[in-house]
mmCIF file of C-alpha atoms in Angstrom:
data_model
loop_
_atom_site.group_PDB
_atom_site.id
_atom_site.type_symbol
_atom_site.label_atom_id
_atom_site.label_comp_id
_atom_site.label_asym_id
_atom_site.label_seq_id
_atom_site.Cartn_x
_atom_site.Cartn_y
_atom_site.Cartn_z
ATOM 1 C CA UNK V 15 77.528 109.905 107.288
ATOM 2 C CA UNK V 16 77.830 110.401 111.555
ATOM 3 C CA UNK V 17 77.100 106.758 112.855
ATOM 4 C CA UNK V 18 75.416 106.439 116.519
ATOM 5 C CA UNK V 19 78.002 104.073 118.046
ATOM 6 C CA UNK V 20 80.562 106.165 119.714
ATOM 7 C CA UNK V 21 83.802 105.359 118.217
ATOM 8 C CA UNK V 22 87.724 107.075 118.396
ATOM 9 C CA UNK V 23 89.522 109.908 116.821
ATOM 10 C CA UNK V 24 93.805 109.512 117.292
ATOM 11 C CA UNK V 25 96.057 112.329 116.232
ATOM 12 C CA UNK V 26 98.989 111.447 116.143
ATOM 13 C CA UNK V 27 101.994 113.948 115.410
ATOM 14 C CA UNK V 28 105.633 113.604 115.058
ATOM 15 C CA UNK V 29 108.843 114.479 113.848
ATOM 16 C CA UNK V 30 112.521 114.736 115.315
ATOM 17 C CA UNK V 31 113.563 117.362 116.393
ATOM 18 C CA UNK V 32 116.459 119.985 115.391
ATOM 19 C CA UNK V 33 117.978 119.567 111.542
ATOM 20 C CA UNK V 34 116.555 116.279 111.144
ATOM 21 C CA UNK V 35 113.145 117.413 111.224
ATOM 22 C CA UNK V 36 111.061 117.474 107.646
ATOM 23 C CA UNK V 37 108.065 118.498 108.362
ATOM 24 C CA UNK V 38 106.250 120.645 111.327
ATOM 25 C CA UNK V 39 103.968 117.902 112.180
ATOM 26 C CA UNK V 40 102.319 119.561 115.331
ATOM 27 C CA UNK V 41 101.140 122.526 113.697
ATOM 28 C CA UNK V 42 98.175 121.027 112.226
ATOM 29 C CA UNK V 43 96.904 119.542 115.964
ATOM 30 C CA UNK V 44 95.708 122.704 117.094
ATOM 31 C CA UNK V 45 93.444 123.688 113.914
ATOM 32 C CA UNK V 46 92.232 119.893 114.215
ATOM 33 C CA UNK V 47 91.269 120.196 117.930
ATOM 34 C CA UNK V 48 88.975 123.124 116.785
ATOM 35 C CA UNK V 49 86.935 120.810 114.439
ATOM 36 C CA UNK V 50 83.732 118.995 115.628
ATOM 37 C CA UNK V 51 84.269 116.357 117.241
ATOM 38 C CA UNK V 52 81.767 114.020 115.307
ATOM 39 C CA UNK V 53 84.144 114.995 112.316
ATOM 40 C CA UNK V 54 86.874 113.252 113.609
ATOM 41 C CA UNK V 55 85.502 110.667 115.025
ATOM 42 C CA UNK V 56 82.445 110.215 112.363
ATOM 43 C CA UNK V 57 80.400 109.408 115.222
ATOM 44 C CA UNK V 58 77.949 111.305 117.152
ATOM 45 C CA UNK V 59 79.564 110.740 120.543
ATOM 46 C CA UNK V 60 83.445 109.691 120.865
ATOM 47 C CA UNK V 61 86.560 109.794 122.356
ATOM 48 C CA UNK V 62 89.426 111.995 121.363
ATOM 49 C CA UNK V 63 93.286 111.326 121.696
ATOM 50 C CA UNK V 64 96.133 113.736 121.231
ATOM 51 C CA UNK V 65 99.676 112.621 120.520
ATOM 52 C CA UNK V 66 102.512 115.677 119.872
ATOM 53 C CA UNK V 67 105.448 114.726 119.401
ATOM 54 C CA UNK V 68 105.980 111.735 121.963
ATOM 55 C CA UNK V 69 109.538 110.858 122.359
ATOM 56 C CA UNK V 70 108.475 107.161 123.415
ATOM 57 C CA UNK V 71 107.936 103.845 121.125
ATOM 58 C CA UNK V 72 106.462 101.686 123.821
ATOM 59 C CA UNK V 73 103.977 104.583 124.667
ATOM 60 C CA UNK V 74 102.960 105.069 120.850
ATOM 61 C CA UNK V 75 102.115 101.694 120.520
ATOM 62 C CA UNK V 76 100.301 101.317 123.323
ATOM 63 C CA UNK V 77 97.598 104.184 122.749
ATOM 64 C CA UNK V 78 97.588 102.881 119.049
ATOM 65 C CA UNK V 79 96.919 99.433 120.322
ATOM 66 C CA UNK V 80 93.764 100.823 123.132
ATOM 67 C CA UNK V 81 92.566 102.691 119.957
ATOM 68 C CA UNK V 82 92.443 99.561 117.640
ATOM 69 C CA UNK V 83 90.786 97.472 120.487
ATOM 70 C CA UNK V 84 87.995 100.008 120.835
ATOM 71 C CA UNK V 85 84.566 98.517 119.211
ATOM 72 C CA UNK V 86 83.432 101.489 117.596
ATOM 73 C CA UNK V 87 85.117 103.187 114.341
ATOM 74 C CA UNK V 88 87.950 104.512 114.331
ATOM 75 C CA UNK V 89 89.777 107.599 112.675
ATOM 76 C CA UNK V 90 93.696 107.375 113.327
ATOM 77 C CA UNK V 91 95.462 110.716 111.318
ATOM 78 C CA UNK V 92 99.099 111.037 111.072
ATOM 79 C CA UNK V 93 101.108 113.816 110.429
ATOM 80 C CA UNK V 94 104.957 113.608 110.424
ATOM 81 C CA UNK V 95 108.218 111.929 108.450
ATOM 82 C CA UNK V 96 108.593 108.543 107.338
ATOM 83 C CA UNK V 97 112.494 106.886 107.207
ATOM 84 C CA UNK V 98 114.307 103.770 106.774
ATOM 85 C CA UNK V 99 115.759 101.410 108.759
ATOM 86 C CA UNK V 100 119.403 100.807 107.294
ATOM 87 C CA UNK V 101 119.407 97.500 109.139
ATOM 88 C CA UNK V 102 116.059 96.201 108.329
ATOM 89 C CA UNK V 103 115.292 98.160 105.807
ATOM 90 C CA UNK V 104 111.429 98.925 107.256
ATOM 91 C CA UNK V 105 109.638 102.078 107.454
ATOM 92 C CA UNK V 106 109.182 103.529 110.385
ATOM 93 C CA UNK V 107 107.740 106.949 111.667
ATOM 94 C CA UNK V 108 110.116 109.011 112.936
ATOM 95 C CA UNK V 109 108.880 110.569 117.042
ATOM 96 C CA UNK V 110 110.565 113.272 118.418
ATOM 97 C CA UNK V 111 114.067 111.933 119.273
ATOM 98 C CA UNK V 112 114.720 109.760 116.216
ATOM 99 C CA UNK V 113 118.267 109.544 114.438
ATOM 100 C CA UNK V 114 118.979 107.840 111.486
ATOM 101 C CA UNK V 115 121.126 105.426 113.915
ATOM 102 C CA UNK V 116 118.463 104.882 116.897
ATOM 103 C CA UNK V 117 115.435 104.618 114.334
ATOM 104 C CA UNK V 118 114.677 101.575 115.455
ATOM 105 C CA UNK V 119 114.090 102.328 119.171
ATOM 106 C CA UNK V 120 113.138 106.005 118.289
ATOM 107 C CA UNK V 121 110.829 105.592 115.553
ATOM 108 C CA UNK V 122 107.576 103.381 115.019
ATOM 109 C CA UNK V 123 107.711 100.446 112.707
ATOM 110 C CA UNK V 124 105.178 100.904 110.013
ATOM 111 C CA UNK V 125 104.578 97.294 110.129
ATOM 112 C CA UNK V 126 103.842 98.099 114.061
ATOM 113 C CA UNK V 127 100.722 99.733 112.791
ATOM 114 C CA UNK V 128 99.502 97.244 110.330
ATOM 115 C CA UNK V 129 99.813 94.953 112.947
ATOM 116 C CA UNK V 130 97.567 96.673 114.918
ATOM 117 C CA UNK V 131 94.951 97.466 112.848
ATOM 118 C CA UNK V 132 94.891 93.786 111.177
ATOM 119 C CA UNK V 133 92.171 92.469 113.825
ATOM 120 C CA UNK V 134 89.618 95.036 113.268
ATOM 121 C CA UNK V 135 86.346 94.778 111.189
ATOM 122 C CA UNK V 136 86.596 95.053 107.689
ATOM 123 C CA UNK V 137 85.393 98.601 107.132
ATOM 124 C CA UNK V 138 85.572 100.329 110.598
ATOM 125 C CA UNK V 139 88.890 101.899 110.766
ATOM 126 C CA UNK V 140 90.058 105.248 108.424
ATOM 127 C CA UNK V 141 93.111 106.375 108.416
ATOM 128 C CA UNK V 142 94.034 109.889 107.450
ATOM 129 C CA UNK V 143 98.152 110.568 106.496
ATOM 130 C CA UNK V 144 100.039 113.813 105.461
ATOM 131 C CA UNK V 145 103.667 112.496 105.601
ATOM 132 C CA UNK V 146 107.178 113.420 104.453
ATOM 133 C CA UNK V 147 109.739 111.187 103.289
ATOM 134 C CA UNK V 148 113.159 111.083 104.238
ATOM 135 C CA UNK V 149 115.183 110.329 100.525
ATOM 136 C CA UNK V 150 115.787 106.475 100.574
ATOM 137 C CA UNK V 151 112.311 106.010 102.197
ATOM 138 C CA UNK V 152 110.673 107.495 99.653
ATOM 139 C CA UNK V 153 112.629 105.678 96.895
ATOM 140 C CA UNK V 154 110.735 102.576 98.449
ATOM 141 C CA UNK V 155 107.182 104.151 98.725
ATOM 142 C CA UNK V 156 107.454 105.482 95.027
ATOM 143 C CA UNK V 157 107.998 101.636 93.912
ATOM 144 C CA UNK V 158 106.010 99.641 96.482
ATOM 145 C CA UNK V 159 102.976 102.629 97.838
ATOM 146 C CA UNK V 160 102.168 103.222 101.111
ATOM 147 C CA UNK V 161 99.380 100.063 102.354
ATOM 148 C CA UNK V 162 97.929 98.845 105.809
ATOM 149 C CA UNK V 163 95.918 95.808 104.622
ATOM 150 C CA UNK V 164 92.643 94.854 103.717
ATOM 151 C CA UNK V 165 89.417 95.995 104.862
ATOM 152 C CA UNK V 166 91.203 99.595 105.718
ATOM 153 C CA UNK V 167 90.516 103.260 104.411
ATOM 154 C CA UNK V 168 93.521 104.727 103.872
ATOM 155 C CA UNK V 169 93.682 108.479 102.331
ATOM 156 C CA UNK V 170 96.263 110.953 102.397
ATOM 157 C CA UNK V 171 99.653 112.397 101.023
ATOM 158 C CA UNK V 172 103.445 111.200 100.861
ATOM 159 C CA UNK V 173 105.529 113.599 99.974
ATOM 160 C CA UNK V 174 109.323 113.585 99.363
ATOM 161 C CA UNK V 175 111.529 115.906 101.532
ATOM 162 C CA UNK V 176 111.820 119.363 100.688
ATOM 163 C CA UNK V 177 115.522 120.623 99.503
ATOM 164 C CA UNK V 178 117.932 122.678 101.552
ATOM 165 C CA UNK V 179 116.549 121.301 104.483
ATOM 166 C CA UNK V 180 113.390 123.438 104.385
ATOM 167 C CA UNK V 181 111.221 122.140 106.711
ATOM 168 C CA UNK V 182 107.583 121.090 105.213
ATOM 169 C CA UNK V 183 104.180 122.270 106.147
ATOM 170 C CA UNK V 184 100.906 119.337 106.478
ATOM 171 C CA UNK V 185 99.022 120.993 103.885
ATOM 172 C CA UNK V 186 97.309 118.130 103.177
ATOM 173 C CA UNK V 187 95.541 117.714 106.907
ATOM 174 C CA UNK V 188 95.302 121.704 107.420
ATOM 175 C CA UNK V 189 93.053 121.232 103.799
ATOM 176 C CA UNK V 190 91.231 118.211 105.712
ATOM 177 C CA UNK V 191 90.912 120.147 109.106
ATOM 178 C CA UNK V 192 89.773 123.390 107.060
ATOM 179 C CA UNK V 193 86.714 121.413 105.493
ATOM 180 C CA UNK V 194 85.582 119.970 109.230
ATOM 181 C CA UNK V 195 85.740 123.310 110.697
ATOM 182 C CA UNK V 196 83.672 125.065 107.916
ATOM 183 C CA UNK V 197 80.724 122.473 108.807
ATOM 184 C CA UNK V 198 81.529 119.907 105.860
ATOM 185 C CA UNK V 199 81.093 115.908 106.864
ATOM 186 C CA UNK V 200 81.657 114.538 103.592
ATOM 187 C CA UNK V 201 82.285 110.588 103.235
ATOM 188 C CA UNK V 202 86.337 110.100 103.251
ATOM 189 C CA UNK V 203 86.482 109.251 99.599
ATOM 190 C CA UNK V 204 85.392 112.562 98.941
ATOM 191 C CA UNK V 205 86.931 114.414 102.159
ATOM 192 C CA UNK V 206 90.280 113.343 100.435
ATOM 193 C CA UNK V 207 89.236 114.381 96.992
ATOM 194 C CA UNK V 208 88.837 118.134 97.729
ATOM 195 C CA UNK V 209 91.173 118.649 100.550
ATOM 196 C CA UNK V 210 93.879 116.730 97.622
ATOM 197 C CA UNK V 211 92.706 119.698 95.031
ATOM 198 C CA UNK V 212 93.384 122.675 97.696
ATOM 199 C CA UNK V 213 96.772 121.192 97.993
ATOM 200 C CA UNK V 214 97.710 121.032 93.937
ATOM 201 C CA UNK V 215 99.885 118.351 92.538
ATOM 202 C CA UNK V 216 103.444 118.124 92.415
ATOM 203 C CA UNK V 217 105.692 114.945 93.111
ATOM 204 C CA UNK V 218 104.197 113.845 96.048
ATOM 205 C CA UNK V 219 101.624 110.464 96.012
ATOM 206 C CA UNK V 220 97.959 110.865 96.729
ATOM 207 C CA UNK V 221 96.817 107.856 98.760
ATOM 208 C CA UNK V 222 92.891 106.620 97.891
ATOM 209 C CA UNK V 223 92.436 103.297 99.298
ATOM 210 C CA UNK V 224 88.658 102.056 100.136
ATOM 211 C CA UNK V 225 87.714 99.605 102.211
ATOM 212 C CA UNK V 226 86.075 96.806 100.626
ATOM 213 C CA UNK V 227 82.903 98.126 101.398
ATOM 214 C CA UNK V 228 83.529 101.550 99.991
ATOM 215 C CA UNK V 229 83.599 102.924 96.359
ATOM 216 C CA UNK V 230 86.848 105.183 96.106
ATOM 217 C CA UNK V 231 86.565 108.090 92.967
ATOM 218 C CA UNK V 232 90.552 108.059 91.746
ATOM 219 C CA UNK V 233 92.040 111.695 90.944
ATOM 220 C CA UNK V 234 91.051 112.484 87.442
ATOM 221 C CA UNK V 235 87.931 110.022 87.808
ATOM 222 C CA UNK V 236 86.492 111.097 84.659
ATOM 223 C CA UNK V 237 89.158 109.687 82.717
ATOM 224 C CA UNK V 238 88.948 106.253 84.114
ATOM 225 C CA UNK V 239 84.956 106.307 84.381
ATOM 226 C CA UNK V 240 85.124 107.083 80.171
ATOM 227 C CA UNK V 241 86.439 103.598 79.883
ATOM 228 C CA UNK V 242 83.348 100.962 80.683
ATOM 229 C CA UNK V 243 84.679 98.474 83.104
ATOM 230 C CA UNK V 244 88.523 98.715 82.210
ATOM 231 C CA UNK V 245 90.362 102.260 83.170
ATOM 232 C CA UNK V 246 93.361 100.763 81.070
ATOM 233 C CA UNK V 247 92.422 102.361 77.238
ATOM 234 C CA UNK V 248 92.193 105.614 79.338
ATOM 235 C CA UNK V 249 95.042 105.681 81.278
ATOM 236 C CA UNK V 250 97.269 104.770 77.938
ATOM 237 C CA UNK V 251 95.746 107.418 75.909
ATOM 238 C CA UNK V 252 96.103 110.050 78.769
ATOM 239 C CA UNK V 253 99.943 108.759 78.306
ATOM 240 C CA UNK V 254 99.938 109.219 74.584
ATOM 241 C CA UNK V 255 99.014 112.504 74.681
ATOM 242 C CA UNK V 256 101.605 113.459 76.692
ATOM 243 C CA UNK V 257 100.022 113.749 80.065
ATOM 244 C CA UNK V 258 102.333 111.603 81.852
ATOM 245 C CA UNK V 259 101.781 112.762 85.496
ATOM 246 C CA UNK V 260 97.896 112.464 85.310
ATOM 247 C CA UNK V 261 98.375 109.012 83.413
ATOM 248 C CA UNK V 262 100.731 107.678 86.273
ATOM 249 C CA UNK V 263 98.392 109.134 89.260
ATOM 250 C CA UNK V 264 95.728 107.275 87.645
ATOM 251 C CA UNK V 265 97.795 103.710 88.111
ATOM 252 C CA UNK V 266 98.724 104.578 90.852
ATOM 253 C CA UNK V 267 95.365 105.135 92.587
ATOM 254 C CA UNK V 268 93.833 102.339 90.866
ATOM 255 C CA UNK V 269 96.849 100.407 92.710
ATOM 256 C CA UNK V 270 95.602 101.398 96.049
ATOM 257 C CA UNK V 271 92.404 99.580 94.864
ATOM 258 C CA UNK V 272 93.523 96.352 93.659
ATOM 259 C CA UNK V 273 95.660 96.416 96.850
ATOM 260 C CA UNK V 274 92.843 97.443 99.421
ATOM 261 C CA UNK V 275 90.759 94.814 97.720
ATOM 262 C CA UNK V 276 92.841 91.878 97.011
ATOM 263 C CA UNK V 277 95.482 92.839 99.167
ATOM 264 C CA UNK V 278 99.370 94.097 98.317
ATOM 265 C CA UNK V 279 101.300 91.476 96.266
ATOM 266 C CA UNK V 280 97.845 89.926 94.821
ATOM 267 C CA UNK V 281 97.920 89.259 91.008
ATOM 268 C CA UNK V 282 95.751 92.201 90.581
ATOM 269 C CA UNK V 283 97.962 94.734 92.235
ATOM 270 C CA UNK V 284 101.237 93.339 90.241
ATOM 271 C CA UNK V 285 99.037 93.983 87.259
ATOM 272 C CA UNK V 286 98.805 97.683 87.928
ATOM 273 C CA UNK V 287 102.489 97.636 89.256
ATOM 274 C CA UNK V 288 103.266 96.650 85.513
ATOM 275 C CA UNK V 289 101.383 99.024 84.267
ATOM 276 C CA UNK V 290 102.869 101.867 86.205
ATOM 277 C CA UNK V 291 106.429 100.912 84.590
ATOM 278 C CA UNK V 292 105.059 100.869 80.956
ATOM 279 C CA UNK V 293 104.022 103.979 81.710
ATOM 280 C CA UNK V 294 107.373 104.612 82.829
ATOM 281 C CA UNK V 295 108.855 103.819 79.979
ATOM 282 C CA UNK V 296 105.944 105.921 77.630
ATOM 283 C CA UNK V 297 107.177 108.928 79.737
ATOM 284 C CA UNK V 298 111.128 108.383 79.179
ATOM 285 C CA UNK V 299 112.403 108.085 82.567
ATOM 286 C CA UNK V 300 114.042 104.469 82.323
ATOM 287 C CA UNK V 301 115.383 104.719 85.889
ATOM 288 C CA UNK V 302 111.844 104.425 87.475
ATOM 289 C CA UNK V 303 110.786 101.933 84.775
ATOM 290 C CA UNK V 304 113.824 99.665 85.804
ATOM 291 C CA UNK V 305 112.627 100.420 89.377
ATOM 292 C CA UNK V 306 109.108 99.407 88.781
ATOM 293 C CA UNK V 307 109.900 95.889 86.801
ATOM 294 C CA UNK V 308 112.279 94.868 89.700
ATOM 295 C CA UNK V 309 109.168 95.715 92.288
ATOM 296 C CA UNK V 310 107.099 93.282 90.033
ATOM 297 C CA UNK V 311 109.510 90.969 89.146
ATOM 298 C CA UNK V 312 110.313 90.561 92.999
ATOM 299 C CA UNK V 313 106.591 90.497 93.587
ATOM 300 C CA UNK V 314 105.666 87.616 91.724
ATOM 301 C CA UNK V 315 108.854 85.968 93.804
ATOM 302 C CA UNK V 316 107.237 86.626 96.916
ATOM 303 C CA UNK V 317 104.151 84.650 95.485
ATOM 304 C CA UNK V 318 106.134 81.901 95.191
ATOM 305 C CA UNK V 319 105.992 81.786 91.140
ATOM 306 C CA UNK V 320 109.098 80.106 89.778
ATOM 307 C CA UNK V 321 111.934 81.988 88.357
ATOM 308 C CA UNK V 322 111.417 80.327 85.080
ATOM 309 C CA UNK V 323 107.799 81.248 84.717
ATOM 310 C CA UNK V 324 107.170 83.529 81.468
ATOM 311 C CA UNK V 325 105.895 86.530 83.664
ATOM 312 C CA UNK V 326 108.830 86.911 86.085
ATOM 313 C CA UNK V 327 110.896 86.440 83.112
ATOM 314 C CA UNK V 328 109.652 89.188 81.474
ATOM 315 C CA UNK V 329 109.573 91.636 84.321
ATOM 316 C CA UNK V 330 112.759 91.101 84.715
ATOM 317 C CA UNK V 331 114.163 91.035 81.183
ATOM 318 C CA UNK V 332 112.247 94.202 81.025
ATOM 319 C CA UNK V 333 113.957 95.822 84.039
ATOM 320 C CA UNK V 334 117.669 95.266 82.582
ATOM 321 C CA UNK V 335 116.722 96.657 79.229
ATOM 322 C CA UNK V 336 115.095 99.728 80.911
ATOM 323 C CA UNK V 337 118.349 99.784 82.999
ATOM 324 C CA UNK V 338 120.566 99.713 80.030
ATOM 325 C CA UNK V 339 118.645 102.913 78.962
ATOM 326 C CA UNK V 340 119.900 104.886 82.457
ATOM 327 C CA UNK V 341 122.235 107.551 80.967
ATOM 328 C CA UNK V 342 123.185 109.278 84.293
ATOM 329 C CA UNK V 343 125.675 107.015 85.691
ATOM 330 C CA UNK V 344 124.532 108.022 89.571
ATOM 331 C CA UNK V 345 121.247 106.469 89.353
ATOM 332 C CA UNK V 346 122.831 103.259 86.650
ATOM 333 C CA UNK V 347 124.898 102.590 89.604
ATOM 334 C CA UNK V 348 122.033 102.881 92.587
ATOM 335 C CA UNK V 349 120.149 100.462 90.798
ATOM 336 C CA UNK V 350 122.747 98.051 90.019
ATOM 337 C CA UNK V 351 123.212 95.737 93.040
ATOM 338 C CA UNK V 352 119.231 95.166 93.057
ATOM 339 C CA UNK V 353 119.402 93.576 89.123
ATOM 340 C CA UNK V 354 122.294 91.864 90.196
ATOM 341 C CA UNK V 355 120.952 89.872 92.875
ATOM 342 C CA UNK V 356 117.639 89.623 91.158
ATOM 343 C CA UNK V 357 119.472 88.101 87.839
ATOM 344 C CA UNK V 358 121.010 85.867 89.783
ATOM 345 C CA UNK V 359 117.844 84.540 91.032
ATOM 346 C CA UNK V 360 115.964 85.346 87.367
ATOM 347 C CA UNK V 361 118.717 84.335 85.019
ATOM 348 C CA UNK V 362 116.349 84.255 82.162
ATOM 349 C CA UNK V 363 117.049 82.727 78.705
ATOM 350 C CA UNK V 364 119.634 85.403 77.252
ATOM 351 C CA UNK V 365 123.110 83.232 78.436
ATOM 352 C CA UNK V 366 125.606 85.599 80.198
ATOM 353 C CA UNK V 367 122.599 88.024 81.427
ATOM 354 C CA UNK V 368 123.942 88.178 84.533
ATOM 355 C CA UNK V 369 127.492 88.695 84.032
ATOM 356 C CA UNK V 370 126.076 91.651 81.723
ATOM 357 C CA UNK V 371 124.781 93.415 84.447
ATOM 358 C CA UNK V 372 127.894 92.618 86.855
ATOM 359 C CA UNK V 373 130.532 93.869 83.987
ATOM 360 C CA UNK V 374 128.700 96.922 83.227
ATOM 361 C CA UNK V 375 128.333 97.994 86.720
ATOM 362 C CA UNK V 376 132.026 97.669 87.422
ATOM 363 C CA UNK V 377 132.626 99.836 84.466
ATOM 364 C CA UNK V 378 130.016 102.553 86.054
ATOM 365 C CA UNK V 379 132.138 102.590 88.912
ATOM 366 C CA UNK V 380 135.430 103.693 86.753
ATOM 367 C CA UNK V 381 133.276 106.717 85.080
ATOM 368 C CA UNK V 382 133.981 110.522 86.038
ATOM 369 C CA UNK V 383 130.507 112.095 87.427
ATOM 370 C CA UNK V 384 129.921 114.145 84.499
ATOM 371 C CA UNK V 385 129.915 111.062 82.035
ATOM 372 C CA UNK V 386 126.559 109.467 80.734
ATOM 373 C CA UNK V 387 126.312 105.971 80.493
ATOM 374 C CA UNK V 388 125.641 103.824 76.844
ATOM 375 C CA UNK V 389 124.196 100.360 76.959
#
């Protein structure tokens, strides 16, 4: 629905340039500047801003910043390439000169953004995303999702980089763009549900996260809405019969919820979180359900529950086992150093847990590449 209050529309597109580049961000700007402008902005009057591939942190933040003061809503979409700060370890969108060395004064914090957007009414702002991920950036949006706080729309794709440095297309937006331009104003929730079903599935994550004053349909509502009240039963059974991928898009999604309502690291979103690494498990891919327990496990850290308290315990317990169950040496080892330092803070009540996990990485460390791994 187009509001009367003018409000703002910024497209914002980016990615390095030369062999670094994942994804040909800018492409999409031109078939977005041929969309009505009350489809961008949602508003019957606004004000448009362009961003290709600026070179300049300062100058990124500071358009971002006049666009999150404006009193109106506002639409920000993103296209281009999310990496990882080896010093920091924060995301941050890569601009146009960005190296993996210089990405912290050549790319723009992610946490820049949420910053930004923090102060506005609950409810006003939308954010659009079709993003790639550089390798150990996505490792981190896979566990923890992709969030800008509460009271914030946020729909869109994350996609892992393409191999043999192919160079990715913005599908997802070009689907978005394609819908404005053929005369469609649908409400977000359901802007993102087609434009995600021109675009197909594959191993990227579909991001559905309503304001609080918004009701957000999940991929594969029909599943969820079988259940009354409680998507759980559904989700499981999807998982039992086999249909792992829809079963884990389903948690995921209903995730974004928990986290756009209660906000990331609530109870409720740790729930989900939990449930995502069961399903983990269900699907046999121990390596992401070891992942997944040490995201909860450190989550209920960060809300200051003891280490002795039952649920850490068992997030964590959980996590070695799973880890125990990683045949391919490669990813044993990857995951290693994280269960080591967060035994030492969760020793549990197994004695020698701890020195388990220490001994049996050193011996992955010995082992030829083509070996697999026992417990």
């Amino acid at each position: 629905m187009i509001t009367t209050a003018p409000g703002t529309a910024l497209l914002l597109a980016a990615a390095p340039t030369g062999k670094g580049r994942l994804i040909d961000a800018t492409r999409v700007l031109p078939t977005l500047a041929a969309c009505p402008s009350a489809s961008l902005t949602g508003t019957a009057a606004g004000t448009i801003v362009e961003l290709a591939d600026p070179v300049d942190q300062q100058t990124v933040l500071t358009r971002i910043r006049a666009a999150a003061a404006a009193p109106g809503p506002l639409t920000l979409i993103l296209a281009g390439q999310l990496q990882l700060d080896s010093k920091q370890y924060g995301i941050h969108l890569a601009l146009a000169r960005a190296t993996p060395s210089t990405l912290r004064y050549t790319g723009l914090p992610w946490a820049w953004l949420v910053s930004e957007l923090k102060p506005r009414r609950a409810g006003s702002t939308t954010v659009l995303v079709d993003l790639v991920a550089a390798p150990d950036a996505w490792q981190g949006i896979r566990a923890g999702g992709l969030v800008l706080g509460h009271g914030i729309s946020l729909y869109g794709r994350v996609a892992p980089s393409l191999p043999r440095q192919r160079v990715a297309a913005p599908a997802y937006l070009q689907a978005v763009a394609g819908l404005w331009r053929s005369g469609l104003t649908p409400p977000p929730a359901e802007l993102h549900a087609q434009a995600a079903a021109q675009v197909g599935s594959g191993e990227e994550l579909f991001l559905a996260v309503g304001s609080a004053r918004e009701v957000v349909p999940a991929p594969g509502a029909s599943v969820a809405a079988e259940v009354d009240g409680d998507p759980l039963p559904g989700i499981l059974a999807a998982a039992r019969a086999g249909q792992h991928e829809r079963a884990a898009a389903l948690a995921v999604e209903w995730e974004g919820r928990a986290v756009g309502t209660y906000g990331a690291g609530s109870v409720q979103a740790i729930h989900w979180l939990e449930v995502r690494a069961d399903l983990a498990h269900l699907a046999g891919d121990a390596a992401r359900s070891c992942e997944l327990w040490m995201a909860a496990g450190e989550a209920r850290l960060n809300r200051y529950q003891p280490p002795d308290a039952p649920e850490v315990e068992a997030a964590v317990d959980r996590a070695h086992h799973q880890w125990q169950s990683v045949r391919a040496p490669e990813r044993a080892r990857a995951l290693g150093p994280r269960l080591v330092s967060l035994r030492c803070r969760v020793p549990g009540q197994r004695p020698g847990a701890t020195d388990a996990v220490r001994r049996r990485l050193e011996l992955l460390h010995t082992v030829s590449p083509g070996w697999t791994a026992g417990a």
